[in-house]
Amino acid sequence: MKSPNHSLHLPRAILVMVLIHLSLMGSSECPPPIDGDGDGYSPDQGDCNDLDASTYPGAPEICDGHDNDCNGEVDESANLPWYLDADRDGYGESGGRPYLGCSPPSDGYAVNDMDCNDTDASVNPGVLDTCNGLDDDCDGLIDNEADQVWFPDDDGDGYGDEAGGMRTCEPPRGYIRSRGDCDDADPAVHPFANEVSRMDGRDQDCGGTDGPDPSVASPTQSIQDALNSAQPGQVVWVGPGTYHEYDLDFLGKEVTLISTQLQENTIIDADHQGPVFRFDHGETLATRLDGFTLTNGDWEYGGGAYLESSSPTFANVTLSENSGTCGGGMYMDSSSPVLTNVVFAGNRAQEGQHFAMGYGGAMYLTWSDPTLTHVIFSGNSSIGEAGGMLINTYSSPVITDALFSGNSSTGRGGGMFVNGGSTPVLTNVIFSANSSYWGGGMALEGTKEILTNVWVAWNTARYYGGGIEASISAAVLTNVVIEGNWAQTHHSGGLYVLYEVDPTLTNTIITNNRAPTDGGVVIESSDGTTFRNVIIAYNSGYNLSTDAYSNPTLTYCDLYPAPGQGNYAGLTLGDTNYTSEPGFLDYDSHAYPTNFHLALTSPLVNHGDPAIFDPDRSPSDVGAFGGPSADDWDLDADGYPNWFWPGTLQDAPTGFDPADFDADDQNASVH
């Protein structure tokens, strides 16, 4: 048997090699390097991430936690200004020299430099001015938003006519602190007067009947005793002082309990013995509490006030330093009260007998539909969810002219947390300097909120959503500003959208928000978020970033990056959108916008959705001062709306008088 003749295969192998050699002789060029992300650089040419078109040698370094320019360093040249916040009130030192970097060097820094006294946490733009000789709100004016009310006393009996009340620090001539005179032409008629007859047709003690009505002239008397003896329709007057009572009960009566010297001088102190008030006898709006401070209440369900299947009226009431588990200040279940001129300050939600954490530092709602007007939530806290207000279980509050400032939680929603199918309606509301772990200003989960003319600014989240976190939310945001918020350790300084049931944003501005990565808007696992006439500009990292499972719809929107920052990632802009500098009216020394009205020369004037019109019937502008609700901004509730047109207040279009509009919509003394 012959052995195999391997030499027979040699010529064929040599032939193959020759053919290969000959084929290569036709071209002197090597195959081009592979550029996987289309940025013009391959890994062989120094691209350190060939799956990201924003990363290549020489690329701008932005605040996103990545080495964008492939020099081996991360975020080394992307500098954002941070301002020392020594008093930790969320506002940085005015006029201070900023630290420049993607993140602050330590705790105790803020995004803004708006604090005129950085040694006093009670002084900042988010507080109200009080009569103390100081500029509390840093508007450059002293005591211009007075917190004291005086009443004209024409008959000199020591009680004024409430209808003529005037808010000022110093009383005008003939004005006094006490109200309640129901006939200011007769000195014998006033609260606590001696009612001489039941049959003369005269209500001398202003208690609602022509006979003696129950009253409480001083803390030596009992408020509960007066409520026990009161009859439907009567008015129970209460004199100034501190009353040490708790678990007070109207017993379902349609009675008004009212103080002569309002909440500043009439205090009900529960001494941590229980709730200050309970309403659980089916009280209606005809049951009225007017002019009191409720403090030191301590009960698991509403330390200041507990409401169950009851809907009383609260007016001129302050709830402060109360504590509970569900609603440190107020708890309501299946109730629809009306609250006007009510302040929640320094209330706390904490763990209790039945719960391991707190829910709603100031207020907790379940199955309730209250109406809140001219309300303030300030400095409330929760060791758990919702530092300010927790809206739960199919509740539908209507909130108008409200301020949520300086509230904090260790969970979701520094200012507000909405969940459980609730549908709140918010109009002319400010969320300022609130903080939490998720959703510094607001956290929205499984709900459909309606937000119109809402300002969300300078809030902080530890993780996600410095301004707003919206998960499984169908929120509708119209004419909203999301400004200067901060997510400290992760992303989405402005807005975080997560999961399906998607929000809709129209005529909104999202600007100057910060986060270690992607400081503007981050959308994850959410396919239907809609943006229309929206400006997203000057945020750190990327203005708008989406993951592979998200496909937002943007029409007539403008995306413009901050200096040295990115613009958008994970999506393609349609032809109707812009990447122009917005052309705002004013900017600070670091070229960040400070006045969100558009300049007359802005490219966004009249270039919004052509199906939407501004109040002057011109084509809509892009941003928060465009669209039909643009002239409804009245954040200071002074009755003068902010101007909506491009340019200054004096550039009013035909048919509009600048005198009818507000020159400073966050200062009620200026219009």
Short mmCIF file of N, CA and C in Angstrom, two decimals, residues 2 4 53 104 126 128 130 177 211 226 303 333 362 374 412 460 503 507 533 540-541 575 584 591 613 628:
data_model
loop_
_atom_site.label_atom_id
_atom_site.label_comp_id
_atom_site.label_asym_id
_atom_site.label_seq_id
_atom_site.Cartn_x
_atom_site.Cartn_y
_atom_site.Cartn_z
N LYS A 2 0.56 2.16 -0.91
CA LYS A 2 1.40 3.34 -1.00
C LYS A 2 1.02 4.34 0.09
N PRO A 4 0.47 8.13 1.51
CA PRO A 4 -0.09 9.32 0.87
C PRO A 4 1.00 10.21 0.32
N ALA A 53 -21.66 58.20 20.75
CA ALA A 53 -21.18 59.20 19.79
C ALA A 53 -20.74 60.49 20.46
N PRO A 104 -20.70 69.87 44.08
CA PRO A 104 -20.13 70.72 45.12
C PRO A 104 -19.04 69.98 45.88
N GLY A 126 -37.57 82.05 50.06
CA GLY A 126 -38.71 81.15 50.19
C GLY A 126 -39.59 81.40 51.40
N LEU A 128 -41.86 84.15 54.09
CA LEU A 128 -42.69 85.34 54.04
C LEU A 128 -42.11 86.42 54.94
N THR A 130 -41.99 89.22 57.65
CA THR A 130 -42.71 89.47 58.90
C THR A 130 -42.35 90.85 59.42
N ARG A 177 -56.10 96.04 67.03
CA ARG A 177 -55.83 94.64 66.75
C ARG A 177 -57.08 93.77 66.81
N GLY A 211 -79.93 87.23 72.23
CA GLY A 211 -79.76 86.92 73.64
C GLY A 211 -78.30 86.68 73.95
N ALA A 226 -67.70 76.27 76.20
CA ALA A 226 -68.47 77.16 75.33
C ALA A 226 -69.05 76.39 74.14
N GLY A 303 -52.01 65.34 64.53
CA GLY A 303 -51.76 65.96 65.82
C GLY A 303 -52.48 67.27 66.00
N ASP A 333 -59.97 61.79 56.44
CA ASP A 333 -60.47 60.58 55.80
C ASP A 333 -61.91 60.84 55.38
N ALA A 362 -47.11 67.57 57.28
CA ALA A 362 -48.15 68.57 57.56
C ALA A 362 -49.55 67.99 57.43
N HIS A 374 -54.82 79.98 49.40
CA HIS A 374 -53.90 80.79 50.21
C HIS A 374 -53.39 79.97 51.39
N ARG A 412 -40.09 59.72 49.77
CA ARG A 412 -40.47 60.39 48.54
C ARG A 412 -41.25 61.67 48.84
N THR A 460 -34.28 69.65 46.35
CA THR A 460 -33.16 68.71 46.33
C THR A 460 -33.65 67.30 46.60
N PRO A 503 -46.69 61.33 31.43
CA PRO A 503 -47.11 62.72 31.62
C PRO A 503 -47.09 63.51 30.32
N ASN A 507 -45.94 74.11 27.22
CA ASN A 507 -45.49 75.45 27.61
C ASN A 507 -44.82 75.44 28.97
N ASN A 533 -44.16 72.72 23.02
CA ASN A 533 -43.84 74.12 23.38
C ASN A 533 -43.00 74.20 24.65
N SER A 540 -27.27 70.63 33.65
CA SER A 540 -25.98 69.96 33.63
C SER A 540 -26.09 68.62 32.90
N GLY A 541 -24.93 68.10 32.46
CA GLY A 541 -24.96 66.84 31.73
C GLY A 541 -25.81 66.98 30.47
N ASP A 575 -38.42 67.36 13.10
CA ASP A 575 -38.17 68.59 12.35
C ASP A 575 -38.83 69.82 12.97
N PHE A 584 -33.85 84.38 26.44
CA PHE A 584 -34.58 84.86 27.60
C PHE A 584 -34.31 86.35 27.82
N ALA A 591 -24.08 83.50 32.75
CA ALA A 591 -24.85 83.28 31.52
C ALA A 591 -25.99 82.28 31.70
N PHE A 613 -52.65 79.24 20.73
CA PHE A 613 -52.53 80.69 20.62
C PHE A 613 -52.27 81.30 22.00
N PRO A 628 -52.62 79.62 26.01
CA PRO A 628 -53.80 80.34 26.52
C PRO A 628 -53.77 80.60 28.02
#
